[in-house]
CSV table of C-alpha atoms in Angstrom, one decimal:
chain,number,residue,atom,x,y,z
A,1,MET,CA,41.7,33.8,29.3
A,2,PHE,CA,39.0,31.8,30.9
A,3,LYS,CA,35.9,31.1,28.8
A,4,LEU,CA,32.5,30.2,30.2
A,5,ARG,CA,30.9,27.2,28.6
A,6,SER,CA,27.5,27.9,27.1
A,7,PRO,CA,24.7,25.7,28.4
A,8,LYS,CA,23.5,23.0,26.1
A,9,ILE,CA,19.9,23.8,25.2
A,10,LEU,CA,18.0,21.1,23.3
A,11,THR,CA,14.6,21.5,21.6
A,12,GLY,CA,11.9,18.9,20.9
A,13,LEU,CA,8.7,19.1,18.9
A,14,ASP,CA,5.7,16.8,19.2
A,15,ILE,CA,3.3,16.8,16.4
A,16,THR,CA,-0.1,15.3,17.1
A,17,ARG,CA,-3.5,15.2,15.4
A,18,THR,CA,-4.6,18.4,17.0
A,19,SER,CA,-1.5,20.4,18.2
A,20,VAL,CA,2.2,21.1,18.0
A,21,LYS,CA,3.9,20.9,21.4
A,22,VAL,CA,7.4,22.2,21.9
A,23,ALA,CA,9.9,22.0,24.8
A,24,GLN,CA,13.4,23.3,25.5
A,25,ILE,CA,15.6,21.7,28.1
A,26,GLU,CA,19.0,22.1,29.5
A,27,LYS,CA,21.3,19.2,30.3
A,28,LEU,CA,22.6,19.4,33.9
A,29,LYS,CA,25.3,17.4,35.5
A,30,LYS,CA,22.6,15.2,36.9
A,31,GLY,CA,19.3,15.2,35.1
A,32,TRP,CA,17.6,17.9,33.1
A,33,ARG,CA,16.0,21.3,33.5
A,34,LEU,CA,12.9,22.3,31.6
A,35,LEU,CA,13.3,25.9,30.4
A,36,ARG,CA,10.2,26.4,28.3
A,37,CYS,CA,7.3,24.5,26.9
A,38,GLY,CA,4.1,25.4,25.1
A,39,SER,CA,1.4,24.2,22.7
A,40,ILE,CA,-0.2,25.6,19.6
A,41,PRO,CA,-3.4,24.1,18.2
A,42,ILE,CA,-3.4,22.8,14.6
A,43,PRO,CA,-6.3,24.4,12.6
A,44,GLU,CA,-8.9,22.1,11.1
A,45,ASN,CA,-8.2,20.7,7.6
A,46,THR,CA,-4.4,21.2,8.1
A,47,ILE,CA,-3.3,17.6,8.4
A,48,LYS,CA,-5.0,14.2,8.0
A,49,LEU,CA,-3.1,11.4,9.7
A,50,SER,CA,-2.5,8.4,7.4
A,51,TYR,CA,0.0,5.6,7.3
A,52,LYS,CA,-0.1,5.2,3.5
A,53,SER,CA,-0.7,8.7,2.0
A,54,LYS,CA,0.6,12.2,2.6
A,55,ASN,CA,-0.6,13.9,5.8
A,56,ILE,CA,-0.3,17.6,5.2
A,57,ILE,CA,-3.3,19.1,3.5
A,58,ASN,CA,-2.5,22.8,3.9
A,59,ILE,CA,1.2,23.5,4.0
A,60,GLU,CA,0.7,27.2,4.7
A,61,LEU,CA,-1.4,26.5,7.8
A,62,PHE,CA,1.1,23.9,8.9
A,63,HIS,CA,4.1,26.2,8.5
A,64,GLN,CA,2.2,28.9,10.3
A,65,THR,CA,1.5,26.6,13.3
A,66,ILE,CA,5.2,25.5,13.4
A,67,ARG,CA,6.3,29.2,13.3
A,68,LYS,CA,3.9,30.1,16.2
A,69,SER,CA,5.3,27.2,18.3
A,70,MET,CA,8.8,28.4,17.7
A,71,GLU,CA,7.9,31.8,18.9
A,72,LEU,CA,7.2,30.2,22.3
A,73,LEU,CA,10.9,29.4,22.6
A,74,ALA,CA,14.0,31.5,23.1
A,75,GLY,CA,16.0,32.6,20.1
A,76,GLY,CA,16.2,30.8,16.7
A,77,VAL,CA,16.0,27.0,16.6
A,78,SER,CA,18.0,25.3,13.9
A,79,ILE,CA,18.1,21.7,15.3
A,80,ALA,CA,15.4,19.7,17.0
A,81,GLY,CA,14.3,16.3,17.9
A,82,LEU,CA,10.9,15.5,16.3
A,83,SER,CA,8.1,13.3,17.5
A,84,ILE,CA,5.7,12.4,14.7
A,85,PRO,CA,2.2,11.0,15.2
A,86,ASN,CA,2.0,7.4,16.4
A,87,GLU,CA,-0.7,6.6,13.8
A,88,ILE,CA,1.6,7.0,10.8
A,89,VAL,CA,4.2,4.3,11.6
A,90,LYS,CA,4.2,0.6,12.5
A,91,SER,CA,6.5,-0.9,15.2
A,92,SER,CA,7.3,-4.4,16.2
A,93,ILE,CA,9.9,-6.7,17.8
A,94,HIS,CA,12.0,-8.8,15.4
A,95,LYS,CA,14.1,-11.8,16.5
A,96,TYR,CA,17.1,-13.3,14.6
A,97,LYS,CA,19.2,-16.3,15.4
A,98,GLU,CA,22.3,-14.4,14.5
A,99,LEU,CA,23.1,-10.9,13.4
A,100,PRO,CA,25.7,-9.9,10.8
A,101,LYS,CA,28.6,-7.9,12.1
A,102,SER,CA,28.4,-4.9,9.8
A,103,LYS,CA,25.6,-2.3,10.1
A,104,ALA,CA,25.0,-2.4,6.4
A,105,GLU,CA,24.4,-6.2,6.5
A,106,ILE,CA,22.1,-5.8,9.5
A,107,GLU,CA,20.1,-3.2,7.6
A,108,LYS,CA,19.7,-5.5,4.7
A,109,MET,CA,18.6,-8.4,6.9
A,110,VAL,CA,15.9,-6.1,8.6
A,111,GLU,CA,14.8,-4.8,5.2
A,112,TRP,CA,14.4,-8.4,3.9
A,113,GLY,CA,12.4,-9.4,6.9
A,114,VAL,CA,10.1,-6.3,6.6
A,115,GLU,CA,9.7,-6.8,2.8
A,116,LYS,CA,8.2,-10.2,3.4
A,117,LEU,CA,5.6,-8.8,5.8
A,118,LEU,CA,4.4,-5.7,3.8
A,119,PRO,CA,3.1,-5.6,0.3
A,120,LEU,CA,5.2,-2.5,-0.7
A,121,PRO,CA,8.5,-2.1,-2.4
A,122,ILE,CA,11.3,-1.7,0.1
A,123,GLU,CA,12.4,1.5,-1.6
A,124,ASN,CA,9.1,3.1,-0.6
A,125,MET,CA,9.7,2.4,3.1
A,126,LYS,CA,11.7,4.2,5.8
A,127,ILE,CA,12.9,1.7,8.3
A,128,SER,CA,14.7,2.3,11.6
A,129,TYR,CA,15.8,-0.3,14.2
A,130,HIS,CA,17.3,-0.5,17.7
A,131,ILE,CA,19.2,-3.5,18.8
A,132,ILE,CA,17.8,-4.5,22.2
A,133,GLY,CA,20.2,-7.4,23.0
A,134,GLU,CA,19.9,-11.2,23.4
A,135,ASN,CA,16.9,-13.0,24.9
A,136,GLN,CA,17.1,-16.1,27.0
A,137,ALA,CA,17.0,-18.3,23.9
A,138,GLY,CA,20.1,-16.6,22.6
A,139,GLU,CA,18.3,-14.8,19.8
A,140,SER,CA,19.2,-11.2,18.8
A,141,VAL,CA,16.2,-8.9,19.5
A,142,LEU,CA,15.5,-5.7,17.5
A,143,PHE,CA,12.8,-3.1,17.8
A,144,VAL,CA,11.9,-2.1,14.3
A,145,THR,CA,9.8,0.9,13.2
A,146,ILE,CA,8.5,1.2,9.6
A,147,GLY,CA,6.9,4.1,7.8
A,148,ILE,CA,6.3,5.1,4.2
A,149,GLN,CA,9.2,7.2,2.9
A,150,ASP,CA,7.0,9.9,1.4
A,151,VAL,CA,4.9,10.3,4.5
A,152,ILE,CA,7.9,10.6,6.9
A,153,ASN,CA,9.8,12.9,4.5
A,154,GLU,CA,6.8,15.2,4.3
A,155,TYR,CA,7.2,16.2,8.0
A,156,GLU,CA,11.0,16.4,7.8
A,157,LEU,CA,11.1,18.5,4.6
A,158,SER,CA,8.4,20.9,5.9
A,159,LEU,CA,10.6,21.7,8.9
A,160,LYS,CA,13.6,22.1,6.6
A,161,GLU,CA,11.7,24.7,4.6
A,162,LEU,CA,11.6,26.6,7.9
A,163,LYS,CA,15.3,26.1,8.4
A,164,ILE,CA,14.8,23.5,11.2
A,165,ASP,CA,16.8,20.3,10.9
A,166,ALA,CA,15.0,17.3,12.5
A,167,LYS,CA,18.1,15.4,13.6
A,168,ILE,CA,16.1,12.6,15.3
A,169,ILE,CA,12.6,11.5,14.1
A,170,ARG,CA,10.7,9.1,16.3
A,171,PRO,CA,7.0,8.2,16.9
A,172,SER,CA,5.5,10.1,19.8
A,173,CYS,CA,5.2,6.9,21.9
A,174,ILE,CA,8.9,6.2,21.6
A,175,SER,CA,9.8,9.8,22.6
A,176,GLN,CA,7.5,9.5,25.6
A,177,LEU,CA,9.1,6.2,26.6
A,178,ASN,CA,12.5,7.9,26.1
A,179,PHE,CA,11.5,10.4,28.8
A,180,TYR,CA,10.6,7.8,31.4
A,181,ILE,CA,13.1,5.0,30.5
A,182,ASN,CA,15.9,5.9,32.9
A,183,GLU,CA,13.5,6.0,35.8
A,184,LEU,CA,12.3,2.4,35.2
A,185,PRO,CA,14.0,-0.1,37.5
A,186,PRO,CA,16.6,-2.4,35.8
A,187,THR,CA,15.4,-5.6,37.4
A,188,ALA,CA,12.1,-7.5,37.6
A,189,CYS,CA,9.3,-7.8,35.0
A,190,ILE,CA,7.9,-4.3,34.4
A,191,ALA,CA,5.0,-3.1,32.1
A,192,TYR,CA,5.0,0.4,30.7
A,193,ILE,CA,1.7,1.8,29.3
A,194,GLY,CA,1.7,4.9,27.3
A,195,LEU,CA,-1.6,6.7,26.8
A,196,PHE,CA,-2.6,9.1,24.0
A,197,ASP,CA,-5.8,10.5,22.7
A,198,ASN,CA,-6.0,8.1,19.8
A,199,PHE,CA,-3.3,5.5,20.6
A,200,PHE,CA,-1.9,3.5,23.4
A,201,THR,CA,1.2,1.3,23.8
A,202,LEU,CA,2.2,-1.6,26.1
A,203,PHE,CA,5.9,-2.3,26.6
A,204,VAL,CA,7.0,-5.1,28.9
A,205,PHE,CA,10.6,-5.3,30.1
A,206,GLU,CA,12.3,-8.2,31.9
A,207,ASP,CA,15.5,-7.2,33.6
A,208,ALA,CA,15.7,-4.1,31.4
A,209,GLN,CA,15.3,-6.2,28.2
A,210,LEU,CA,12.2,-5.5,26.0
A,211,ILE,CA,10.2,-8.7,25.6
A,212,TYR,CA,6.8,-7.5,24.4
A,213,TYR,CA,5.4,-4.6,22.5
A,214,CYS,CA,1.8,-3.8,21.4
A,215,GLY,CA,0.7,-0.5,19.8
A,216,VAL,CA,-3.0,0.0,19.3
A,217,LYS,CA,-4.6,2.9,17.2
A,218,LYS,CA,-7.3,3.4,19.7
A,219,GLY,CA,-6.9,5.7,22.7
A,220,VAL,CA,-8.9,7.2,25.5
A,221,SER,CA,-11.2,8.9,23.0
A,222,ASP,CA,-12.5,5.4,22.0
A,223,ILE,CA,-15.6,4.2,23.8
A,224,HIS,CA,-14.1,0.7,24.1
A,225,PHE,CA,-10.7,2.1,25.4
A,226,PHE,CA,-10.6,0.1,28.7
A,227,GLN,CA,-11.7,-3.1,26.9
A,228,ASN,CA,-8.8,-2.5,24.5
A,229,ILE,CA,-6.4,-2.2,27.3
A,230,ASP,CA,-7.9,-5.4,28.9
A,231,MET,CA,-7.4,-7.3,25.6
A,232,ALA,CA,-3.8,-6.1,25.2
A,233,MET,CA,-2.8,-7.1,28.7
A,234,LEU,CA,-4.6,-10.5,28.4
A,235,HIS,CA,-2.7,-11.1,25.1
A,236,TYR,CA,0.6,-10.5,26.8
A,237,LEU,CA,-0.3,-12.8,29.7
A,238,ASP,CA,-1.5,-15.5,27.2
A,239,LYS,CA,1.8,-15.3,25.3
A,240,ASN,CA,4.0,-15.1,28.4
A,241,PRO,CA,2.3,-17.1,31.2
A,242,ASP,CA,5.7,-17.6,33.0
A,243,LYS,CA,6.6,-13.9,33.0
A,244,GLN,CA,4.2,-12.3,35.5
A,245,ILE,CA,4.3,-8.5,35.7
A,246,GLU,CA,5.5,-7.2,39.0
A,247,LYS,CA,5.2,-3.4,38.5
A,248,ILE,CA,3.3,-1.2,36.1
A,249,PHE,CA,4.3,2.3,35.0
A,250,ILE,CA,1.7,4.6,33.3
A,251,GLY,CA,2.8,7.5,31.1
A,252,SER,CA,-0.3,9.4,30.2
A,253,GLN,CA,-0.7,12.6,28.2
A,254,VAL,CA,-4.5,12.5,28.7
A,255,GLY,CA,-5.3,11.6,32.3
A,256,HIS,CA,-7.6,8.7,33.3
A,257,HIS,CA,-5.1,7.2,35.7
A,258,GLN,CA,-7.5,6.0,38.4
A,259,GLU,CA,-9.8,4.3,35.9
A,260,LEU,CA,-6.9,2.6,34.3
A,261,GLU,CA,-5.4,1.5,37.6
A,262,ASP,CA,-8.7,-0.1,38.5
A,263,VAL,CA,-8.9,-2.0,35.2
A,264,LEU,CA,-5.2,-3.2,35.5
A,265,LYS,CA,-5.7,-4.4,39.1
A,266,SER,CA,-8.7,-6.5,38.0
A,267,ILE,CA,-6.8,-8.1,35.2
A,268,ILE,CA,-3.4,-8.8,36.9
A,269,ASN,CA,-3.5,-8.6,40.6
A,270,GLU,CA,-5.3,-6.2,43.0
A,271,ASN,CA,-2.0,-5.8,44.8
A,272,ILE,CA,0.0,-4.9,41.7
A,273,HIS,CA,2.2,-1.9,42.3
A,274,ILE,CA,1.4,1.0,39.9
A,275,GLU,CA,4.0,3.9,40.0
A,276,ASN,CA,3.0,7.5,40.2
A,277,GLU,CA,4.2,9.2,37.1
A,278,LYS,CA,4.2,12.6,38.7
A,279,GLN,CA,6.8,11.4,41.2
A,280,ILE,CA,8.9,10.1,38.2
A,281,ILE,CA,8.7,13.5,36.5
A,282,LYS,CA,9.8,15.3,39.7
A,283,GLU,CA,12.8,13.0,39.9
A,284,ALA,CA,13.6,13.1,36.2
A,285,ILE,CA,13.4,16.8,35.4
A,286,SER,CA,13.4,20.1,37.3
A,287,HIS,CA,11.3,22.9,35.8
A,288,SER,CA,11.2,26.6,36.1
A,289,GLU,CA,8.4,26.8,33.5
A,290,GLY,CA,5.2,27.9,35.3
A,291,LYS,CA,2.9,25.2,33.8
A,292,GLY,CA,2.5,23.1,36.9
A,293,LEU,CA,3.3,19.4,37.2
A,294,LYS,CA,-0.2,18.3,36.0
A,295,ASN,CA,0.2,20.1,32.7
A,296,LEU,CA,3.7,18.9,32.2
A,297,LEU,CA,2.4,15.3,31.7
A,298,SER,CA,1.2,16.3,28.2
A,299,TYR,CA,4.8,17.5,27.2
A,300,THR,CA,6.7,14.3,27.9
A,301,SER,CA,6.9,13.3,24.2
A,302,ALA,CA,8.3,16.8,23.3
A,303,ILE,CA,10.8,16.6,26.2
A,304,GLY,CA,11.7,13.1,25.2
A,305,ALA,CA,12.3,14.2,21.6
A,306,ALA,CA,14.7,16.9,22.9
A,307,GLN,CA,16.5,14.4,25.1
A,308,SER,CA,17.1,12.1,22.1
A,309,LEU,CA,19.5,14.7,20.5
């Protein structure tokens, strides 16, 4: 007897300073379809973002917000990809002359390198890494994310209490990049800027290899936002004078595209090509959700979290 295959529906949550955003997507033969998305505001005095100390002030209000966000989706959700606030982790690029062959030995090497940088016992940290590849100097390049164990576990365990298993946990900026990454061209020197209310990122890729990363805990809500972008871009150009950026992609959950384009063109080149993220979204995901394309921009981290599963 023939049996119809059930569609693979994936769920992503994006927890920010002010809201919980959720998205459900379906994997298609080519690309993705957005089925549902929505946002629930987090009440005041529910969470207080911190890298070093626990974030959740009122667990009941936090659970209530998560439950309301789940009600926006179809059926019960037991597994999800989770985006946590950018402000509670630190990320950086690490380079090694040679990597061990076993995963356990690589983890020890990364832990040893991290322990030298931070004044905390390694057992108090939660460390994840992604092997990028080899650079032109023959070094192995890793993208490393570090958080305090108790802080990260707090979000994970809070979801577990609601019977939601956060299979993949990443900072919001990485989930956002995960959404756009397959639409970035595999050749040339490309900058990707991710914009958030209180955070921004600058990634630079050369022929699909990550060569530079900068994450700044100041976003569009900061009065010096454009000066901060200016400084980050100038820092890259100072460190990499021989690697001129050819294209720029902007992923923004908070708008301000035109102002940022003007700033970037004044720093790099007035003829620099800046991609239209709305066009990327059209090509990356089809959507039946009646939010409109403009509103979908704020859900890219939630969608990217679902895609990570």
